[in-house]
Coordinates of N, CA and C in Angstrom, one line a residue:
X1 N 45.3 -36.0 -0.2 CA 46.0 -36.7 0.8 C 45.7 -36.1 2.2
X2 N 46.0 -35.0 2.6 CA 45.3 -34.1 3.5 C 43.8 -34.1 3.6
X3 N 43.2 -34.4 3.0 CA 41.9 -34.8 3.6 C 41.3 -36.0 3.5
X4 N 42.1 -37.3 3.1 CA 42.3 -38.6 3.8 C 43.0 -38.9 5.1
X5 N 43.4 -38.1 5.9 CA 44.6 -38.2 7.1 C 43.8 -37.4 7.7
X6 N 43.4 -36.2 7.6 CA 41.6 -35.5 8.4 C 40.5 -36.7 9.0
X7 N 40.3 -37.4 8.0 CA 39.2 -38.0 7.8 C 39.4 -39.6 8.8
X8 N 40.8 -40.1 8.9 CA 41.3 -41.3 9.5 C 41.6 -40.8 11.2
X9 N 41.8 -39.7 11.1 CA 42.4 -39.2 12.3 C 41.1 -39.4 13.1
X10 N 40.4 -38.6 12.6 CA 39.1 -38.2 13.2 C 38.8 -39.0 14.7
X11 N 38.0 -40.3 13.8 CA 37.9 -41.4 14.5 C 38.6 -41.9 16.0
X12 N 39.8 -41.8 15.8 CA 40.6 -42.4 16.7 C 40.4 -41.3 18.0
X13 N 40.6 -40.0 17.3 CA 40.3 -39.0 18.3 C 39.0 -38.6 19.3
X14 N 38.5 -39.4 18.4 CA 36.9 -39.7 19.4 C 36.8 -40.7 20.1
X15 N 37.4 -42.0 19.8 CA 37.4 -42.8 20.5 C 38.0 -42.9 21.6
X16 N 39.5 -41.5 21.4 CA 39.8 -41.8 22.5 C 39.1 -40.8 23.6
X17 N 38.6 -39.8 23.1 CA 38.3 -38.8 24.1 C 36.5 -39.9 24.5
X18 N 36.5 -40.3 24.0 CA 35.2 -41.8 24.8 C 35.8 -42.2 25.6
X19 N 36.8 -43.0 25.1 CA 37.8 -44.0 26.3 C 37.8 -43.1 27.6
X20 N 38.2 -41.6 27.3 CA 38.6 -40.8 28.3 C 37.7 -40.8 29.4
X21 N 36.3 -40.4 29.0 CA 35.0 -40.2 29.8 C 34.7 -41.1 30.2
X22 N 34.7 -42.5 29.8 CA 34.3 -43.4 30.4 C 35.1 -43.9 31.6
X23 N 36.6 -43.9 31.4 CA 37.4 -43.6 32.2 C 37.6 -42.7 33.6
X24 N 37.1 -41.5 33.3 CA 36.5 -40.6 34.5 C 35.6 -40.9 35.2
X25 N 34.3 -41.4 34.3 CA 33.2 -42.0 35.2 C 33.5 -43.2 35.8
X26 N 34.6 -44.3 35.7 CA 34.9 -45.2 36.1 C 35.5 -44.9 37.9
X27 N 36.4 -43.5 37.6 CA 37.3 -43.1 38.7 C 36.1 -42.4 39.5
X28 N 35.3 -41.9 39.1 CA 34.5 -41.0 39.8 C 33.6 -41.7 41.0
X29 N 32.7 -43.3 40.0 CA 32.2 -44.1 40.6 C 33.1 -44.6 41.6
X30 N 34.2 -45.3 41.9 CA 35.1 -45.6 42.8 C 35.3 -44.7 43.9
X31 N 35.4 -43.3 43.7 CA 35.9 -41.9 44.7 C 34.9 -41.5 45.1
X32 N 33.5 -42.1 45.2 CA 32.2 -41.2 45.5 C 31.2 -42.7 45.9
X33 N 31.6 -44.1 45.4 CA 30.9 -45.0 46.1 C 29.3 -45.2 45.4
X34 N 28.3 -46.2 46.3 CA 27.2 -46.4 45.8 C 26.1 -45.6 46.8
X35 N 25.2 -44.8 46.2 CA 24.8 -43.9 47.5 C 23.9 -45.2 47.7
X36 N 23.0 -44.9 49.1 CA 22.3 -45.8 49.9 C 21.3 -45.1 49.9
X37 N 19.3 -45.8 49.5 CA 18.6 -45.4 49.8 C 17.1 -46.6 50.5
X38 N 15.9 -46.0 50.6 CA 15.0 -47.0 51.1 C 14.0 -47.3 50.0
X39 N 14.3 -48.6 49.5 CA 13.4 -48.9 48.3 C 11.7 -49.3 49.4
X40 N 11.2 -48.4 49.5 CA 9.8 -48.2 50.1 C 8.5 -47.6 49.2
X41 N 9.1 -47.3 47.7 CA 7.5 -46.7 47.0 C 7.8 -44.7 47.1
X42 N 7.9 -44.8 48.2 CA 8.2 -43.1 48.8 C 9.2 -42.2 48.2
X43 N 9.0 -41.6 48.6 CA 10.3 -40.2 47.7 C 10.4 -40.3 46.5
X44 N 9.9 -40.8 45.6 CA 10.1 -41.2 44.2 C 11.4 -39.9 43.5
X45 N 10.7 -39.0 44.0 CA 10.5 -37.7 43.5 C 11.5 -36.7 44.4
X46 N 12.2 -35.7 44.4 CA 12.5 -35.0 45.5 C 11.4 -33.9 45.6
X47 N 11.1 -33.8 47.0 CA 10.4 -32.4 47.6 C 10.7 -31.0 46.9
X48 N 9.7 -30.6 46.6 CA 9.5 -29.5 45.9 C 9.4 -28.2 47.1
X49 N 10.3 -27.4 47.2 CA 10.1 -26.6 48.2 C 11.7 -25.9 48.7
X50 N 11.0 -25.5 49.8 CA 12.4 -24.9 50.4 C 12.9 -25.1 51.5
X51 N 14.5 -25.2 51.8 CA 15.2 -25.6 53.2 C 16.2 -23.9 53.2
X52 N 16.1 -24.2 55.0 CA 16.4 -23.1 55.5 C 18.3 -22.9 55.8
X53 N 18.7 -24.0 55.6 CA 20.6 -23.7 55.2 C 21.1 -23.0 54.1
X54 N 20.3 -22.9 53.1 CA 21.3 -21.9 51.9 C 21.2 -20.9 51.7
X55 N 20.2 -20.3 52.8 CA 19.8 -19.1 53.2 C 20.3 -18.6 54.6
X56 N 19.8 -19.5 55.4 CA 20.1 -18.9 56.6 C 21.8 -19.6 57.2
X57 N 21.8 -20.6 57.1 CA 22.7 -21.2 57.7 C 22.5 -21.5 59.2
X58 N 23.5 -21.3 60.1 CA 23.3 -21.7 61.1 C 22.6 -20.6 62.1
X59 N 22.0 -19.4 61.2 CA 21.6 -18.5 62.0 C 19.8 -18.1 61.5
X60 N 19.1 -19.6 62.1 CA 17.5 -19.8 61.9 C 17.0 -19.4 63.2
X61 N 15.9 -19.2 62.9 CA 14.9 -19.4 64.3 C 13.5 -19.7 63.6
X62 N 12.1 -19.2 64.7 CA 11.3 -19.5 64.3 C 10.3 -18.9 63.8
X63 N 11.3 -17.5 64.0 CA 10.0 -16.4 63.2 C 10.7 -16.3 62.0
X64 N 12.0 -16.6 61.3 CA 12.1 -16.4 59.8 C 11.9 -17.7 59.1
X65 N 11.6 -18.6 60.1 CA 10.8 -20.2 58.6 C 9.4 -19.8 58.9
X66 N 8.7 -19.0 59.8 CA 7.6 -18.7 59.7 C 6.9 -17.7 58.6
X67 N 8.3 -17.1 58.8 CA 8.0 -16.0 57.2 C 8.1 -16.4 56.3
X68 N 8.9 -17.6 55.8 CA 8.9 -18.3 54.4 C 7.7 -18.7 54.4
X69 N 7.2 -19.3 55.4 CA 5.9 -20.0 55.4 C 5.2 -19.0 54.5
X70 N 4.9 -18.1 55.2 CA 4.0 -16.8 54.6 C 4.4 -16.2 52.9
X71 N 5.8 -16.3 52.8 CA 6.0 -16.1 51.7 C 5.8 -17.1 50.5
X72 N 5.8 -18.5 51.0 CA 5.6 -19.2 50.0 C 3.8 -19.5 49.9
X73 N 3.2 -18.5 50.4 CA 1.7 -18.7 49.7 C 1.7 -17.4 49.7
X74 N 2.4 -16.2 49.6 CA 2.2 -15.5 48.9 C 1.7 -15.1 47.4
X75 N 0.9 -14.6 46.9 CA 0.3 -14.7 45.9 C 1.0 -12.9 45.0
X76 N 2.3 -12.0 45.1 CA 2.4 -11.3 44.9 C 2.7 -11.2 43.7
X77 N 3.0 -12.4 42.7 CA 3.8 -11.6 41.8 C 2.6 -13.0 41.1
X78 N 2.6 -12.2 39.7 CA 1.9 -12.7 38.5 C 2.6 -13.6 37.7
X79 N 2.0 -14.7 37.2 CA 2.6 -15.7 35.9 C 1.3 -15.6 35.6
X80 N 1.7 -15.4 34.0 CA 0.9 -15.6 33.0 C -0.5 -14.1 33.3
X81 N -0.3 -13.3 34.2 CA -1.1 -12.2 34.6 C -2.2 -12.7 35.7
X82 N -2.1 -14.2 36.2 CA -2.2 -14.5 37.4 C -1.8 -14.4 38.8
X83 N -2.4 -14.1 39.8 CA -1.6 -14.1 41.2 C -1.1 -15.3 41.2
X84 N -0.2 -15.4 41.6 CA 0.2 -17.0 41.8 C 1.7 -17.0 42.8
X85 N 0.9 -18.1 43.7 CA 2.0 -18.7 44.6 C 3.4 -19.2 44.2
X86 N 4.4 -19.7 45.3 CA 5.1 -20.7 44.8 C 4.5 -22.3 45.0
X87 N 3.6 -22.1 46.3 CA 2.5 -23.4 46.4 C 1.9 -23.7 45.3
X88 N 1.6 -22.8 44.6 CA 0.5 -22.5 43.8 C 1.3 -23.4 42.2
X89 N 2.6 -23.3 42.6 CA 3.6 -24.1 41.2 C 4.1 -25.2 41.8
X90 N 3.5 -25.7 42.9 CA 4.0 -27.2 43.3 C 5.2 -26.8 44.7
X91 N 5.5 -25.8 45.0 CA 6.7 -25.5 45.7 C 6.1 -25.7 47.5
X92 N 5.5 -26.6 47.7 CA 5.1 -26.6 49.6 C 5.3 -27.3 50.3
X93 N 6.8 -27.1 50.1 CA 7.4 -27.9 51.9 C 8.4 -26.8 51.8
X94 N 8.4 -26.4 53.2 CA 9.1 -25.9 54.1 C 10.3 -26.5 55.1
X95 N 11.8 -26.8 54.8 CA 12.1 -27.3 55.7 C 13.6 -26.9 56.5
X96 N 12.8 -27.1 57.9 CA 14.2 -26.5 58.8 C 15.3 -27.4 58.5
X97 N 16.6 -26.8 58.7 CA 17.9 -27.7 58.7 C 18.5 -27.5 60.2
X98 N 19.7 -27.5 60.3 CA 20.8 -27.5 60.9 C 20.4 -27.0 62.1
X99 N 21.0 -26.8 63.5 CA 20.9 -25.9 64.3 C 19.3 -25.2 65.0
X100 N 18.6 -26.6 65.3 CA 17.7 -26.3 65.9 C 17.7 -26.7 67.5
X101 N 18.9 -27.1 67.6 CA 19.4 -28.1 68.9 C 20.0 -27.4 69.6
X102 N 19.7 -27.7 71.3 CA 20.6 -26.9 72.0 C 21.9 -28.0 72.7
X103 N 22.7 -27.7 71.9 CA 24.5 -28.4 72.3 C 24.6 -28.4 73.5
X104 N 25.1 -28.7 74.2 CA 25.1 -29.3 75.4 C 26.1 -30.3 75.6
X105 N 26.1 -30.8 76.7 CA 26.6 -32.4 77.6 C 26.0 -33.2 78.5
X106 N 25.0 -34.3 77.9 CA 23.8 -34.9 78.7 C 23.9 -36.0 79.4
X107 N 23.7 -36.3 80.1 CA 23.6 -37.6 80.7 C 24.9 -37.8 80.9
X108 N 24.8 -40.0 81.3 CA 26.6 -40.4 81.9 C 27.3 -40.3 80.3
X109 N 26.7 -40.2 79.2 CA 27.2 -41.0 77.9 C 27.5 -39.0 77.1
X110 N 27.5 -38.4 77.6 CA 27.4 -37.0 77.2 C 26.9 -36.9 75.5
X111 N 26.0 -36.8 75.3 CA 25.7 -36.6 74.3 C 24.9 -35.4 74.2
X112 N 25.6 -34.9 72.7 CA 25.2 -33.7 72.8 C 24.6 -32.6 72.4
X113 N 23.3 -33.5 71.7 CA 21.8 -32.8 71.8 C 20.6 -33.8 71.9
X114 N 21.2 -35.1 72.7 CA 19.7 -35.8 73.2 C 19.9 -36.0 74.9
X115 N 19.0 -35.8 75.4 CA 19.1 -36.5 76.8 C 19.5 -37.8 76.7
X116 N 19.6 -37.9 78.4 CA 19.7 -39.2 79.0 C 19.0 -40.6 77.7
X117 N 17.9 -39.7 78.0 CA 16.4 -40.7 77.2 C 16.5 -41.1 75.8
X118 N 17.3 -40.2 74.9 CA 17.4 -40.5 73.6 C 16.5 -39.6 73.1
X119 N 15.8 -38.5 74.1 CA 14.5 -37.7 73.6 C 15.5 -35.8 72.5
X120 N 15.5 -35.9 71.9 CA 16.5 -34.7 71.1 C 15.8 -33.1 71.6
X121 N 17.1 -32.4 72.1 CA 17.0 -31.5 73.1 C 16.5 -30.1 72.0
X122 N 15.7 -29.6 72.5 CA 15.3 -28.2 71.0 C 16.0 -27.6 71.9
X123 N 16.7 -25.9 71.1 CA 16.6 -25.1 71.5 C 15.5 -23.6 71.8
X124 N 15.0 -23.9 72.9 CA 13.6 -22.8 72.8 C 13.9 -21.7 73.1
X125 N 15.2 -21.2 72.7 CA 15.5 -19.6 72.8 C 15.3 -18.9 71.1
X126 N 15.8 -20.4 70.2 CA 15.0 -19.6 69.4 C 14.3 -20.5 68.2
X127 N 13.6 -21.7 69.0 CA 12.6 -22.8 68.2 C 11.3 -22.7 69.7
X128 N 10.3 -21.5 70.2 CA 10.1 -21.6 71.4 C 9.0 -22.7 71.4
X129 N 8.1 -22.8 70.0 CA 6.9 -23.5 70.0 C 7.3 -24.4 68.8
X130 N 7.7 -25.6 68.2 CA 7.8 -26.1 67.2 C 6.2 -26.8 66.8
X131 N 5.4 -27.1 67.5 CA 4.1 -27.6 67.2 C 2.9 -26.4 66.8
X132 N 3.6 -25.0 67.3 CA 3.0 -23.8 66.9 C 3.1 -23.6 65.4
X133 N 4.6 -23.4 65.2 CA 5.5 -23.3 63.9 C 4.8 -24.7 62.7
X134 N 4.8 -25.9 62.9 CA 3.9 -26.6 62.1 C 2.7 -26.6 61.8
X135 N 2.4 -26.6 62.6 CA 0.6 -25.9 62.5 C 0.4 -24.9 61.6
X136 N 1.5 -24.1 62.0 CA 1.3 -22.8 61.0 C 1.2 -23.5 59.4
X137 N 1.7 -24.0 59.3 CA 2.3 -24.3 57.6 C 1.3 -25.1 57.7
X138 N 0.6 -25.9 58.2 CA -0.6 -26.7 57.9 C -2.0 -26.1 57.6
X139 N -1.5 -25.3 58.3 CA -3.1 -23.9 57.9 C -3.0 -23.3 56.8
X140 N -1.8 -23.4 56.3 CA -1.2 -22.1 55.0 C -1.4 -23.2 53.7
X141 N -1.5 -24.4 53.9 CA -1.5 -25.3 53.1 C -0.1 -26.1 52.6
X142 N 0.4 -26.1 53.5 CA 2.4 -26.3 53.0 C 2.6 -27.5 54.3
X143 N 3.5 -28.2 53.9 CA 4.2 -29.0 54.8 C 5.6 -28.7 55.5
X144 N 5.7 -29.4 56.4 CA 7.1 -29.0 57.0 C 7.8 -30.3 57.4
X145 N 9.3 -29.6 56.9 CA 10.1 -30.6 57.2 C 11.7 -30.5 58.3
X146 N 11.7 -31.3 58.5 CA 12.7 -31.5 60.2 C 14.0 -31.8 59.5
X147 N 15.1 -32.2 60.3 CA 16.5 -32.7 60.2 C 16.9 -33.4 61.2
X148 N 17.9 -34.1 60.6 CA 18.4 -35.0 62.4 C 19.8 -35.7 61.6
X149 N 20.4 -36.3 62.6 CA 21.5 -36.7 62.6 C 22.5 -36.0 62.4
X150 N 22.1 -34.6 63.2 CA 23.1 -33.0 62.9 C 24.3 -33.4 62.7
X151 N 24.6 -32.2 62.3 CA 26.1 -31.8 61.9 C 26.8 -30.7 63.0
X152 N 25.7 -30.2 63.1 CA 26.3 -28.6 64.3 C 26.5 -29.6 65.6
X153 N 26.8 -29.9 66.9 CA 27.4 -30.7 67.1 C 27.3 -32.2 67.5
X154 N 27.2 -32.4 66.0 CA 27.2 -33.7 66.2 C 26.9 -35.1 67.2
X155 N 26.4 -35.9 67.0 CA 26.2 -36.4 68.5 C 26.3 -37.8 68.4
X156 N 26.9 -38.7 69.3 CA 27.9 -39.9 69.4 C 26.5 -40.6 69.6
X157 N 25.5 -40.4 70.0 CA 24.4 -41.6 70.4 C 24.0 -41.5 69.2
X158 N 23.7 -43.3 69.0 CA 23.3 -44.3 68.2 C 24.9 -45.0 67.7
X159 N 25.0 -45.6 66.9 CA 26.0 -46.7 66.5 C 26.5 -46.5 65.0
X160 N 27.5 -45.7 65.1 CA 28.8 -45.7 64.0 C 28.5 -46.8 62.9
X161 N 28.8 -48.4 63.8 CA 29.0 -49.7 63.0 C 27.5 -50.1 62.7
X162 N 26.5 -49.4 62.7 CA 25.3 -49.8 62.7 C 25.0 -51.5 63.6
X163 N 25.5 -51.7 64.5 CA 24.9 -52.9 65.4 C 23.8 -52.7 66.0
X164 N 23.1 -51.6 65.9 CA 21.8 -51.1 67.1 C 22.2 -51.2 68.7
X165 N 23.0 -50.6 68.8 CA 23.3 -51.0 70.5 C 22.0 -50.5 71.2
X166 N 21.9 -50.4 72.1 CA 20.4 -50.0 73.1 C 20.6 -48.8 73.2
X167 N 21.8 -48.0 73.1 CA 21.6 -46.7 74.0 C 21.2 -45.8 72.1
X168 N 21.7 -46.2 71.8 CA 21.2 -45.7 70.1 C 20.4 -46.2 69.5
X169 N 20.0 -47.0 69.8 CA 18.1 -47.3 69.6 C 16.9 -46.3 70.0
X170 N 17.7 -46.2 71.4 CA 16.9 -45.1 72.3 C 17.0 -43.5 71.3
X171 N 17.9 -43.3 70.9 CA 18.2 -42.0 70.1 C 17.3 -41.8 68.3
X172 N 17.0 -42.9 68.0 CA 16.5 -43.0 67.0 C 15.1 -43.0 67.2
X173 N 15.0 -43.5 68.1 CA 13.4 -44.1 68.7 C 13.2 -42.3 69.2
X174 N 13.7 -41.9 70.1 CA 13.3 -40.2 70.7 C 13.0 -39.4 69.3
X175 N 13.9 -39.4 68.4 CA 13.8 -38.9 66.9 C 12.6 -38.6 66.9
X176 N 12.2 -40.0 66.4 CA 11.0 -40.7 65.8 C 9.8 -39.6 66.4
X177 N 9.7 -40.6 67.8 CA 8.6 -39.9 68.4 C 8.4 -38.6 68.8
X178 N 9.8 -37.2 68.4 CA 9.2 -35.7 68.4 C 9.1 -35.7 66.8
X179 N 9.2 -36.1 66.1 CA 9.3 -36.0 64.5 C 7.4 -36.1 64.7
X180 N 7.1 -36.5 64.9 CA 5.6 -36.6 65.2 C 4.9 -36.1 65.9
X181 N 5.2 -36.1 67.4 CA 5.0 -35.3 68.3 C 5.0 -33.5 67.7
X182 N 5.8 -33.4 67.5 CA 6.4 -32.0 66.8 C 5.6 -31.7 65.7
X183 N 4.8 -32.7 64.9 CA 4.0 -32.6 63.7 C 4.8 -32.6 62.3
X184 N 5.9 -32.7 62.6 CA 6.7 -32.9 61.1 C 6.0 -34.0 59.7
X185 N 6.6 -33.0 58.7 CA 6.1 -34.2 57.6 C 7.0 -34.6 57.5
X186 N 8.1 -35.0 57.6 CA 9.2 -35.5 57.0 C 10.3 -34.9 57.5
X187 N 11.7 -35.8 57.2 CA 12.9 -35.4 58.0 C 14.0 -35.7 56.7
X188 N 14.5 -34.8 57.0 CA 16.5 -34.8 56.2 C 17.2 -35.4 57.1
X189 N 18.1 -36.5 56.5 CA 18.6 -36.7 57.3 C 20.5 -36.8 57.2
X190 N 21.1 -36.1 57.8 CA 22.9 -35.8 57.5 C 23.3 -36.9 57.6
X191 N 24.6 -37.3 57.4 CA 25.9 -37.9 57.7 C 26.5 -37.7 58.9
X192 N 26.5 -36.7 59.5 CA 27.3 -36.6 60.4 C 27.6 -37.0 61.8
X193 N 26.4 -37.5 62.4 CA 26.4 -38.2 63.3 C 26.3 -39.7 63.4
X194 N 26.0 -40.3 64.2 CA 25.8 -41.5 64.5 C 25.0 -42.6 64.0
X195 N 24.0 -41.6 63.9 CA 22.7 -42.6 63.3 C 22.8 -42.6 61.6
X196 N 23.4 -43.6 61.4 CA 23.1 -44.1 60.2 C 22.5 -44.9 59.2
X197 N 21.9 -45.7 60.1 CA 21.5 -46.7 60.4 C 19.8 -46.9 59.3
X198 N 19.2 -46.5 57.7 CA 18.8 -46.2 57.6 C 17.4 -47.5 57.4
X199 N 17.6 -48.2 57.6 CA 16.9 -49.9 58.2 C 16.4 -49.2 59.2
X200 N 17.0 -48.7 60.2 CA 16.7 -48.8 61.5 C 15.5 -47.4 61.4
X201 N 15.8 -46.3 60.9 CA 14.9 -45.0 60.8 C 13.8 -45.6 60.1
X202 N 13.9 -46.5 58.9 CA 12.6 -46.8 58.5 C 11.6 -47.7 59.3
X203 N 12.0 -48.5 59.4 CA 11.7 -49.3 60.8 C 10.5 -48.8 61.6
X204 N 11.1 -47.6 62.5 CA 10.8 -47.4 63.9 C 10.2 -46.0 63.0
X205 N 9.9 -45.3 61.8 CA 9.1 -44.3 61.1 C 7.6 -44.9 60.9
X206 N 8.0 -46.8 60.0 CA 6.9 -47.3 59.4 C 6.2 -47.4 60.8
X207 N 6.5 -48.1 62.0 CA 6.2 -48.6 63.2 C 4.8 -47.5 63.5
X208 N 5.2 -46.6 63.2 CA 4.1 -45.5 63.8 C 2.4 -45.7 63.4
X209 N 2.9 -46.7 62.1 CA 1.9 -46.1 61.1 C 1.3 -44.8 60.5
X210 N 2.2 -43.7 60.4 CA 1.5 -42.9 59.8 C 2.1 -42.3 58.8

């Protein structure tokens, strides 16, 4: 009789600890939303490599992503009794985060790390050459990657509601054109600011053609 009342029990107890999970994932989806991405062919895959926030945080410059550079084709340590990279296992992008920007108060609309122009302000006390710093990684065989839509202080140009107003057009568009200018392969891009708009970044990215 005790191991007919085992055996009935069972069941139910799974079902309900099912019920349960499915239940959580129901609350979870609701508290966390549908993320947003660009059905383009691209990114299939996430970037293999390294970003400079979980290391440095807000205290980067441009001679320690220069040294990862160097470190990540380092060939010091053996697999399998090979020299071998982290390049060398698929690991080559390089990418700056946070805190490349000098904070400020610009223009009539104060924003506060693009100009008047929408053109995004570096800090060159300690980013002094950013087309130096890319190049580097292009010679080493590694790519590099940018950030935008900071978090460190945040900045009110471009459009919350996504309407494209003109003066955040202008901010997206300035992006754009040092993201290239600058030689970047690619950009992260935060929550925290304005530009959210991710129509609008692919857009004025594809526009370039490259």
């Amino acid at each position: 009789c005790h191991h007919r009342l085992s055996s009935s029990v069972a069941p139910v107890a799974t079902h309900n600890r099912l019920l349960a999970m499915k239940t959580a994932t129901v609350v979870l989806a609701l508290a966390f939303g549908v993320a947003s991405g660009l059905d383009n062919g691209l990114g299939r895959t996430p970037p293999m490599g390294w970003r400079s926030w979980n290391l440095y945080g807000a205290d980067v410059n441009q001679t320690l992503i220069e040294g990862i550079m160097e470190g990540m084709v380092s060939k010091a340590r053996l697999v399998d009794g090979v020299p071998t990279s982290l390049c060398d296992l698929g690991y080559c992008d390089v990418g700056l985060d946070d805190n490349w920007q000098e904070c400020g108060s610009y223009g009539p609309d104060e924003w506060t790390y693009h100009n008047e122009l929408g053109a995004p302000v570096v800090n060159h006390e300690v980013f002094p050459d950013f087309i130096a710093m890319t190049n580097k990684a292009h010679e080493l065989g590694l790519t590099s990657g940018w950030y935008g839509n900071n978090c460190i202080c945040s900045d009110s140009c471009g459009d919350r509601d996504d309407n494209k107003e003109e003066s955040g057009v202008a901010c997206y568009q300035g992006d754009v054109n040092a993201l290239y200018q600058f030689g970047f392969d690619a950009v992260k891009l935060d929550g925290c600011g304005a530009q959210r708009d991710l129509d609008l970044w692919a857009d004025l990215i594809n526009a370039t053609g490259k």
